[in-house]
Short mmCIF file of C-alpha atoms in Angstrom, two decimals:
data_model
loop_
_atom_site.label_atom_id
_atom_site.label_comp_id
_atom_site.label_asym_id
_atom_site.label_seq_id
_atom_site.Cartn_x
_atom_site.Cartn_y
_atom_site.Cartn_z
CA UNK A 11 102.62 -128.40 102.59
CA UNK A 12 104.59 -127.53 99.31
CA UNK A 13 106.91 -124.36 99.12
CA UNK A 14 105.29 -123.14 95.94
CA UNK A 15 106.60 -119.76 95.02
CA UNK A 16 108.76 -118.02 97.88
CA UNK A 17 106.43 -116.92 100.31
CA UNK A 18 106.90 -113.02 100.26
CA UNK A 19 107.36 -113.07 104.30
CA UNK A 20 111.22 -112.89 104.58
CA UNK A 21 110.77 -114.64 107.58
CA UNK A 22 108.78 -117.95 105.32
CA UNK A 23 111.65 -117.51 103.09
CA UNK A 24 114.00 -118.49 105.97
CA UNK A 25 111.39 -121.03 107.37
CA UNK A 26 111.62 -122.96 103.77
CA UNK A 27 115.79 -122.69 103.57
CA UNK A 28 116.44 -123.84 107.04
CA UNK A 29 114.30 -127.25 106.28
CA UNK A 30 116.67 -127.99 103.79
CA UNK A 31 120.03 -127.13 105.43
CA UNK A 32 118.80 -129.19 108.61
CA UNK A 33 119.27 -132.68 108.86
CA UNK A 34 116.02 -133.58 109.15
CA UNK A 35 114.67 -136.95 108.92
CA UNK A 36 111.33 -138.84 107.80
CA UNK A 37 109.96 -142.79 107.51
CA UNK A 38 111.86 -145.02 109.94
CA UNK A 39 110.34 -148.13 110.62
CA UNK A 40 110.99 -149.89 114.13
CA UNK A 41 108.54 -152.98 115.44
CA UNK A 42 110.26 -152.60 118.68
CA UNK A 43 113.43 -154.11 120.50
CA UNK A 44 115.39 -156.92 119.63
CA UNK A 45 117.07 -158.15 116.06
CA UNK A 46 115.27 -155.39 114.05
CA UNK A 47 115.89 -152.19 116.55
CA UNK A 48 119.30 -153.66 117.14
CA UNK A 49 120.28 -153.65 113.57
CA UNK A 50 118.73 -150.17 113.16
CA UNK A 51 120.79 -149.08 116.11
CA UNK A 52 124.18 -150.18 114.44
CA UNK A 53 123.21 -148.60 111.00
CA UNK A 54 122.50 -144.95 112.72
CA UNK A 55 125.64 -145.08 114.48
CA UNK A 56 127.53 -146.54 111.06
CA UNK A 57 128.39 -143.10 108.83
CA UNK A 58 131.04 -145.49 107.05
CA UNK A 59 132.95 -143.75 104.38
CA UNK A 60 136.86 -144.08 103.96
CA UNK A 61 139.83 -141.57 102.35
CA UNK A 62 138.93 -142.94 98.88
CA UNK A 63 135.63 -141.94 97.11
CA UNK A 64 134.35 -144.20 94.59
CA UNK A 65 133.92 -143.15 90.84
CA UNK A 66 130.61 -143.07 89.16
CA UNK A 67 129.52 -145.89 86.60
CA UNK A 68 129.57 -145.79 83.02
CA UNK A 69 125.82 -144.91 81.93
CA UNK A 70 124.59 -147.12 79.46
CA UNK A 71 121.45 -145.23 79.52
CA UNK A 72 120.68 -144.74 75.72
CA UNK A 73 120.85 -148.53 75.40
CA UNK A 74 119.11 -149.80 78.37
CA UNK A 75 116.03 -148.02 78.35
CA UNK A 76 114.86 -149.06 81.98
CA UNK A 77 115.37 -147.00 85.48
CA UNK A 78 114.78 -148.79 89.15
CA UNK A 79 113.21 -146.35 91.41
CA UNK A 80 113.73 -146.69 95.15
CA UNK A 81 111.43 -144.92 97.34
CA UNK A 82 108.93 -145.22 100.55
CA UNK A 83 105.32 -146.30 100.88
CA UNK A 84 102.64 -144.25 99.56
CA UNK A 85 104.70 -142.08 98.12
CA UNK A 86 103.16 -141.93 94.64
CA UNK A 87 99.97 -141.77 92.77
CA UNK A 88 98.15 -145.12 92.55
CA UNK A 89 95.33 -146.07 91.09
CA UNK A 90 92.64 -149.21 92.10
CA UNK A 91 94.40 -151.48 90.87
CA UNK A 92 97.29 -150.84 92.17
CA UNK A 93 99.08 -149.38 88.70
CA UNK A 94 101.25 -146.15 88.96
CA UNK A 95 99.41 -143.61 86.68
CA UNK A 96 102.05 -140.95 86.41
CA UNK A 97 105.03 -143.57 85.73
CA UNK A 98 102.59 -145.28 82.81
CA UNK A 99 102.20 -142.36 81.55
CA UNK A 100 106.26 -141.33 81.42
CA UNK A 101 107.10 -144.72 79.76
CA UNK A 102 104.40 -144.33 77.33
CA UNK A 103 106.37 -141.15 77.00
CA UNK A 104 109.92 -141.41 76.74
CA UNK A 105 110.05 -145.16 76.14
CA UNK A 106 111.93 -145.69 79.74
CA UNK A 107 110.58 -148.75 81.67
CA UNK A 108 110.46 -148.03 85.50
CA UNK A 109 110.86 -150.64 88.33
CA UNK A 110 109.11 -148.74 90.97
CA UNK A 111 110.50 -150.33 94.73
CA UNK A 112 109.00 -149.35 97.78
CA UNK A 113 112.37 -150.26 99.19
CA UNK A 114 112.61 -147.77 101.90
CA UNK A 115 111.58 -148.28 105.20
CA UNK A 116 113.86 -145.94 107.01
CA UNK A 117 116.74 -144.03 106.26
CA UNK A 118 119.16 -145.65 108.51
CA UNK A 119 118.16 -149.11 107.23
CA UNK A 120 118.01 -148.48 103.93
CA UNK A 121 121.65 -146.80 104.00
CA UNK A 122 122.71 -149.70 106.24
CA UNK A 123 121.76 -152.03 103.52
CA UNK A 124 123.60 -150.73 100.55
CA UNK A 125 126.51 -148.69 102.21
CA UNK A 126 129.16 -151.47 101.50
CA UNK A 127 128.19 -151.64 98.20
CA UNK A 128 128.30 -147.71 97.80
CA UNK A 129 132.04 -147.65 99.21
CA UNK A 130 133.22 -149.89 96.33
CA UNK A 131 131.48 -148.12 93.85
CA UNK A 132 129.01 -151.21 93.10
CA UNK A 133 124.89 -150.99 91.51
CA UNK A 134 123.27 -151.04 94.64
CA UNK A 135 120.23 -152.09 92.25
CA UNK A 136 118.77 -148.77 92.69
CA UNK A 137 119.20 -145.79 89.87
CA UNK A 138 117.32 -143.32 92.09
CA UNK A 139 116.19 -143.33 95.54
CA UNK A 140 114.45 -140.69 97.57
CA UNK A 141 116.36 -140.26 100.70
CA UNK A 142 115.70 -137.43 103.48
CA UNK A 143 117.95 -133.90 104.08
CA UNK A 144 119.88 -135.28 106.50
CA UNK A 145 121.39 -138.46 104.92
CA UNK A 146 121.86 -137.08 101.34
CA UNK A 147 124.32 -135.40 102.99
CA UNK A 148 125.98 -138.06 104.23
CA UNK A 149 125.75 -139.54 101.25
CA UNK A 150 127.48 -136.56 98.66
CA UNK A 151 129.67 -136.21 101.65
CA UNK A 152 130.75 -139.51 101.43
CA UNK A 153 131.15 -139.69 97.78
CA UNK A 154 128.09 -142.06 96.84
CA UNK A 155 126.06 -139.99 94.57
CA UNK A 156 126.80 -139.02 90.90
CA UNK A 157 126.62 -135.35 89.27
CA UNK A 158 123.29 -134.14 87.93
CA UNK A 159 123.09 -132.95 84.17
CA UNK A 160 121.07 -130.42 84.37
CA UNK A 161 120.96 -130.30 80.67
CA UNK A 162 118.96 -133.17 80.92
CA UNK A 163 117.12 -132.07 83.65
CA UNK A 164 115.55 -128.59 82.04
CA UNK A 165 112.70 -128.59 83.84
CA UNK A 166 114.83 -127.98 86.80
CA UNK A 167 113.83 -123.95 86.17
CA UNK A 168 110.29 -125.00 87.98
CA UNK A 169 112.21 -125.81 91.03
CA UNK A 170 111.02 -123.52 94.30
CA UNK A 171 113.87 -120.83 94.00
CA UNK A 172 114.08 -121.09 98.37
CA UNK A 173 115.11 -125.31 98.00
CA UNK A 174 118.14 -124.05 94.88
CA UNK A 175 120.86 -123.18 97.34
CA UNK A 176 120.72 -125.60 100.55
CA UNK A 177 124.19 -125.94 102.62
CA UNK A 178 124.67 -129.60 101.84
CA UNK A 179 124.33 -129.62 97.58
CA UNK A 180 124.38 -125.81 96.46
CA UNK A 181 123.00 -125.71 93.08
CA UNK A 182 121.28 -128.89 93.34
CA UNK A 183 124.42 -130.65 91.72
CA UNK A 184 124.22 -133.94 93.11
CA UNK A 185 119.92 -133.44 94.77
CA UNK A 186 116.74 -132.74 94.16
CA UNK A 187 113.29 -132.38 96.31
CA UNK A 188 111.12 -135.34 95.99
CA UNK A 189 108.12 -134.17 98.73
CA UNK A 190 108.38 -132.13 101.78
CA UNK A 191 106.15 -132.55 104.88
CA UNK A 192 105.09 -132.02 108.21
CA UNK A 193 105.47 -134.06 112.35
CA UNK A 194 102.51 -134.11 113.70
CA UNK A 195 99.91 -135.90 115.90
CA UNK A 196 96.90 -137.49 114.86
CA UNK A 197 93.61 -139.46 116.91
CA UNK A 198 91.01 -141.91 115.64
CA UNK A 199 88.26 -139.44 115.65
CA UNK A 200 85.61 -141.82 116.73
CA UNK A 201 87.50 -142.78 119.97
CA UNK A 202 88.50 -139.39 120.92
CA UNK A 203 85.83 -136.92 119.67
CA UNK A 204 87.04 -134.24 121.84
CA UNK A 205 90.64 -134.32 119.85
CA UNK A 206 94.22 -133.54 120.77
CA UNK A 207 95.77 -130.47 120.60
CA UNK A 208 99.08 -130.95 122.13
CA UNK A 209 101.95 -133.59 122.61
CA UNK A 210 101.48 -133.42 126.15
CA UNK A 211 97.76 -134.89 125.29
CA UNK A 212 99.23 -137.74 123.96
CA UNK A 213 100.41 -138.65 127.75
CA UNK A 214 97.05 -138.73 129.09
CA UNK A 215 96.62 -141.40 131.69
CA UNK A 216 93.44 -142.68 129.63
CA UNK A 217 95.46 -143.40 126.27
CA UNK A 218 97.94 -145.63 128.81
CA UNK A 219 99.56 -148.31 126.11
CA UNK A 220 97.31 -147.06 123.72
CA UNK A 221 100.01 -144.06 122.17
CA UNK A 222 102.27 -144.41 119.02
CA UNK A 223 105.55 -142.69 118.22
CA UNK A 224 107.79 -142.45 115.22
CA UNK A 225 111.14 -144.03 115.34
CA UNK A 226 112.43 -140.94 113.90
CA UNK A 227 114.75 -139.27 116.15
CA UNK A 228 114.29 -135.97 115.21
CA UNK A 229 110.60 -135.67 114.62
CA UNK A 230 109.75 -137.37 117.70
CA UNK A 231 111.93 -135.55 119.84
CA UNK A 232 111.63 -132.55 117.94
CA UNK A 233 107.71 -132.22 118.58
CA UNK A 234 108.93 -133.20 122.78
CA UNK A 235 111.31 -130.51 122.46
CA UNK A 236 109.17 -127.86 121.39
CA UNK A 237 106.33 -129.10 123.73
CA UNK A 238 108.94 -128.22 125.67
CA UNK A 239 109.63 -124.63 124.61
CA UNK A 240 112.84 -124.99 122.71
CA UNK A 241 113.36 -123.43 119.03
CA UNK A 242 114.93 -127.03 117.58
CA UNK A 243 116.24 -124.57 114.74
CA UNK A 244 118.03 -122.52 117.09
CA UNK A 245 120.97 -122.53 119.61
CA UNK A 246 120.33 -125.99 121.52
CA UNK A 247 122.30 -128.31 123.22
CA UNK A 248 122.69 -131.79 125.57
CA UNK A 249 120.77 -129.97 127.95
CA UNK A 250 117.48 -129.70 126.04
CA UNK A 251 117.86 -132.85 123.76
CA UNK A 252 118.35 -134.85 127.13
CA UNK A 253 115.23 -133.22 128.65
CA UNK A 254 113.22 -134.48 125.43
CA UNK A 255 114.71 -137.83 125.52
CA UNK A 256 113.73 -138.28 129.25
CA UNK A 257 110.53 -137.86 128.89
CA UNK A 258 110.07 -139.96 126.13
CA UNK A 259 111.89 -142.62 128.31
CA UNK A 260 109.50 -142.28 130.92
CA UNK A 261 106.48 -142.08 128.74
CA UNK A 262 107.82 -145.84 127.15
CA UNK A 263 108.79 -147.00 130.65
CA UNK A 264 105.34 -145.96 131.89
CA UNK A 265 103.50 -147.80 129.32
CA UNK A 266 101.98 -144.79 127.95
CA UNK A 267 103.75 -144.98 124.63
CA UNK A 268 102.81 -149.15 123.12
CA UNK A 269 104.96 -148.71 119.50
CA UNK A 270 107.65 -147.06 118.11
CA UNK A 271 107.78 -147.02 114.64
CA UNK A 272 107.91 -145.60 111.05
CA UNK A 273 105.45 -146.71 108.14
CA UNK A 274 104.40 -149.51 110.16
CA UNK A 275 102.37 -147.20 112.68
CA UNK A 276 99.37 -146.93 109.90
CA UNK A 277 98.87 -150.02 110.83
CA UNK A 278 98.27 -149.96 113.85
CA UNK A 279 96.05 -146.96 113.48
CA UNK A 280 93.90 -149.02 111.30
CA UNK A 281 93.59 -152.04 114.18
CA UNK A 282 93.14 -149.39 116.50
CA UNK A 283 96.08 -151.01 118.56
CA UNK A 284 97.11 -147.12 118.79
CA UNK A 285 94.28 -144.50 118.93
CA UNK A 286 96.52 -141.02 118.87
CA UNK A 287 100.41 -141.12 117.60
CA UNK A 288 102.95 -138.38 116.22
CA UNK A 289 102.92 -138.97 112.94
CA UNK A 290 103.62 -137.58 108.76
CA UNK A 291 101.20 -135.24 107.62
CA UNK A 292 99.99 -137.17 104.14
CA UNK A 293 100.13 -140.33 105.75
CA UNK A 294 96.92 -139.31 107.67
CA UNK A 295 94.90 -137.99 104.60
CA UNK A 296 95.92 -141.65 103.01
CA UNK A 297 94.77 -144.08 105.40
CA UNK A 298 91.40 -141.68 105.57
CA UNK A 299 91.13 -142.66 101.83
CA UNK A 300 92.06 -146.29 102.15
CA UNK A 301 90.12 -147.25 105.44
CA UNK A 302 87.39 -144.70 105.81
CA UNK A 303 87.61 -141.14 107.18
CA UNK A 304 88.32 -142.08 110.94
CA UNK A 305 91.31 -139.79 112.01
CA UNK A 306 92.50 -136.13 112.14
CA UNK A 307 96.19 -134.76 112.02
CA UNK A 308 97.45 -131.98 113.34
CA UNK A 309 100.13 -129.43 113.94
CA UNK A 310 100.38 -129.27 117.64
CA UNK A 311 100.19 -126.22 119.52
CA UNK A 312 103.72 -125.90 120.67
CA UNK A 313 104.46 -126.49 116.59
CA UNK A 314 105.36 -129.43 114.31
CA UNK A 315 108.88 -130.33 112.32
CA UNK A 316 108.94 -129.36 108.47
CA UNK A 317 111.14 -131.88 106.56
CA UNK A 318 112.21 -132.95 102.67
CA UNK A 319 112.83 -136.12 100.87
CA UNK A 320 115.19 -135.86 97.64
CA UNK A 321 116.35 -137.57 94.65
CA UNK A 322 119.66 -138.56 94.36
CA UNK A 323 121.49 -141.34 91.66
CA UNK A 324 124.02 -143.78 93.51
CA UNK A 325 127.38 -143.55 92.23
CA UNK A 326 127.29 -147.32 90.75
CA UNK A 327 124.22 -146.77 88.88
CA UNK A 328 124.30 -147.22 84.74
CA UNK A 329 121.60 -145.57 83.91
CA UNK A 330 121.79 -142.09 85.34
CA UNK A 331 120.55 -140.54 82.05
CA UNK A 332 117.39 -142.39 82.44
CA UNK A 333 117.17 -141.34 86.00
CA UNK A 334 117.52 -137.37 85.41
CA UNK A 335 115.01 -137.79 82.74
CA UNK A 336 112.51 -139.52 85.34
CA UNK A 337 113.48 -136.69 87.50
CA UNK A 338 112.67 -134.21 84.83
CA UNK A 339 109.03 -135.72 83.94
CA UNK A 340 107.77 -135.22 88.05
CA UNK A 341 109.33 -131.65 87.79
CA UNK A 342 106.39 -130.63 85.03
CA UNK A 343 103.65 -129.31 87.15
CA UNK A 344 100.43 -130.96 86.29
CA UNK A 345 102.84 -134.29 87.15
CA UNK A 346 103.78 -132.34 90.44
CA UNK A 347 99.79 -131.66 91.15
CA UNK A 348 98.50 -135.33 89.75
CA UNK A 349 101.35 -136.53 92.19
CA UNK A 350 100.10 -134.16 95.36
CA UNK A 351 96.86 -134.93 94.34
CA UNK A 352 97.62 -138.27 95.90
CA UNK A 353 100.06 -138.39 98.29
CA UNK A 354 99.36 -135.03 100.15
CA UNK A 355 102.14 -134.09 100.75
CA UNK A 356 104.09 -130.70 99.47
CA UNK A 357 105.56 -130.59 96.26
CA UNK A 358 108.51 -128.34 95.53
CA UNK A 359 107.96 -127.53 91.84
CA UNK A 360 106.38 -123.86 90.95
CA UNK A 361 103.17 -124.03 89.10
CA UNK A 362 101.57 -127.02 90.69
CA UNK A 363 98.85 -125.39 92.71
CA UNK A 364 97.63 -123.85 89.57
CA UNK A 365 97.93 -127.28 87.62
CA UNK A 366 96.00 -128.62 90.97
CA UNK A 367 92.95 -126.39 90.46
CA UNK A 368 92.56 -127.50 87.60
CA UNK A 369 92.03 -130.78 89.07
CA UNK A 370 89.79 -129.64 92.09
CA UNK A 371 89.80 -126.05 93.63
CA UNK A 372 89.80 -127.45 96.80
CA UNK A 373 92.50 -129.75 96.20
CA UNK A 374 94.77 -126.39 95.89
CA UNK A 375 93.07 -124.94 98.89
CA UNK A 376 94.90 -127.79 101.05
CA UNK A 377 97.25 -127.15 103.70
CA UNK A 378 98.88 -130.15 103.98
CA UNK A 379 100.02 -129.84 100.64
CA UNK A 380 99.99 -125.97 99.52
CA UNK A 381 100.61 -124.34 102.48
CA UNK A 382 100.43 -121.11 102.91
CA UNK A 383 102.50 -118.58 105.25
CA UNK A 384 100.43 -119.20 108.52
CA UNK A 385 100.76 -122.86 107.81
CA UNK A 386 104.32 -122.90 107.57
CA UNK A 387 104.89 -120.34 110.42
CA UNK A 388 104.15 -123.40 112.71
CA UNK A 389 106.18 -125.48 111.07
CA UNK A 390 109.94 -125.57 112.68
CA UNK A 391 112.89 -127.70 111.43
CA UNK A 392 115.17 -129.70 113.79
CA UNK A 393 118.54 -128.10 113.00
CA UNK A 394 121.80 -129.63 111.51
CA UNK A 395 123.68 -131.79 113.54
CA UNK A 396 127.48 -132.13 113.62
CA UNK A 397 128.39 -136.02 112.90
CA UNK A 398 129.45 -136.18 116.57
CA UNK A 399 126.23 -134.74 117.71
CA UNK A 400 124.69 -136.85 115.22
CA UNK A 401 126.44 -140.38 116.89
CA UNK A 402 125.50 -138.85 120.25
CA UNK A 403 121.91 -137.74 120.26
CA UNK A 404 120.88 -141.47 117.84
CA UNK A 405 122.90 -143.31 120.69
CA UNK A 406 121.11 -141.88 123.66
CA UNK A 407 117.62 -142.12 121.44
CA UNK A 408 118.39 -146.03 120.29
CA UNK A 409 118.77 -146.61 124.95
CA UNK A 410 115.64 -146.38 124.75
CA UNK A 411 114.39 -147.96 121.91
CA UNK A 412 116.04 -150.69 123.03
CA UNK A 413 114.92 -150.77 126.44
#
């Protein structure tokens, strides 16, 4: 899963540029209709934002030696007792306390939360938060995120050279890549032995009500879409997004498909309320960890979406110095590779799969975390969406969320 080095295959190269210019999106958590998927509707139609961009906060950094971390589940190391190794070991380091929130459950949510705040200019209570491709660029469009210092960032040089210059923050002024992953599907191995291969499998008359999807627009769609035969990073319009959407309307309508959701759908894996879903590639090698080795992911035949989560500091937050330093600590490889190690999911700094075999060989053998160029040739990325596009497509995709 992690762009190491630039694959040499010019056409890799491209693979790894286009998942950061497109908007692609990750976690999105959505129990079903109602209060919750009605509030998630208004908050992907809301891009808020006015004529007048707020100004960043003074950092008080060198005399408030603390940094609050926002950031989805399982998204770090952690150990048995539920400590964060790697952020122990950076306060034992630099003296900066960490307030690690797993306070992301969706991007649309999360910015629907704190977006009032971020027009004024306010602490959203939150000095960095890992946000996906697609709304980091909504928020440096909109003015909510401060300028990196790279000077305090130097270990910024071990950044894949590919994920330096995307479209919405060249030169990683106001960005960088937390993880990258994969869309996928996945089964409960003991229920299905025979496995899935496809998204059509997932429509099966025999896994009727007994099917999970994310609430993620573009990875669920994306994986119908190229089930379909369309290149989502390519030339597509209403045509093909309304062909995806339709069948995933029918497939909910039908029954087939019993929850739409983002972090949640783990969950229901474990319960077995769901027995095959589309869902995040590391996700699958967690809950194998956590609750015994019962399911299998998989890039589907037609191809899975290729995604990245970033850093960013919110424009009212004091301690940005404290932030870029955090930043800086996770971009030294054997932190990158202690980091993969556990959340399975592709790292973007250079150097980590050799700081991972020094961990375990096989560890930098994975796929799903170092992968290599056949890997990542069936990975696509669900292009960039205009903002009207963008209003559109999450309007027609909410119908049917909310029935």
């Amino acid at each position: 899963m992690k762009p190491r080095t630039m694959p040499a295959d010019p056409m890799i190269q491209e693979l790894i540029r286009q998942a950061q210019r497109a908007q692609v999106g990750r976690r999105t958590v959505l129990a079903g209709a109602g209060a919750g998927a009605a509030s998630l509707a208004l908050a992907a139609c809301s891009t808020g934002g006015g004529s007048t961009k707020p100004t960043p906060a003074k950092d008080t950094s060198a005399s408030d030696k603390k940094v609050n971390w926002a950031n989805w589940a399982a998204y770090i190391d952690e150990d048995d007792a539920g400590k964060y190794p790697t952020i122990e070991a950076f306060t034992k380091e630099t003296g900066i306390k960490v307030n690690y929130d797993v306070a992301v459950d969706d991007n649309n949510t999360y910015y629907g939360k704190v977006k009032d705040q971020l027009a004024l200019g306010q602490d959203i209570g939150a000095d960095t938060v890992c946000l996906t491709d697609w709304m980091v660029a909504r928020w440096i469009r909109l003015g909510y995120t401060q300028k990196l210092d790279h000077d305090n960032i130097p270990n910024l040089k071990n950044l894949t050279p590919g994920l330096l210059n995307v479209d919405f923050d060249k030169g990683r002024n106001q960005s960088l890549p937390w993880q990258g992953g994969f869309a996928g599907i996945a089964w409960n191995k003991d229920k299905l032995p025979g496995g899935l291969k496809s998204v059509d499998d997932l429509w099966d008359p025999s896994l009727k009500g007994r099917v999970g999807v994310l609430s993620e627009m573009r990875d669920t769609l994306g994986l119908i879409m190229l089930q379909n035969g369309v290149d989502i990073a390519g030339d597509w319009g209403d045509d093909e997004f309304n062909a995806a959407n339709d069948i995933f309307a029918k497939q909910v309508g039908d029954g087939q498909i019993r929850n739409i959701k983002g972090n949640a759908y783990l969950e229901d894996l474990k319960s077995e309320d769901t027995l095959a879903a589309i869902v995040w590639s590391g996700d699958i090698t967690v809950i194998n960890a956590e609750a015994g080795d019962h399911w299998e992911f998989a890039i589907p035949t037609a191809g899975g979406t290729l995604w990245n989560d970033n850093f960013l500091v919110p424009i009212g937050s004091p301690r940005k110095a404290n932030a870029e330093a955090l930043i800086n600590y996770y971009y030294e490889p054997e932190v990158a590779a202690e980091v993969a190690a556990w959340v399975n999911y592709i790292t973007p700094v250079v150097g980590a799969q050799e700081a991972a075999m020094a961990i375990d060989p096989e560890l930098a053998e994975n796929q799903l975390i170092f992968p290599n160029e056949e890997t990542l040739s069936q990975a696509h990325v669900f292009r960039g969406l205009s903002p009207a596009e963008e209003a559109k497509y999450n309007a027609e995709f909410q119908k049917v969320l909310l029935g």
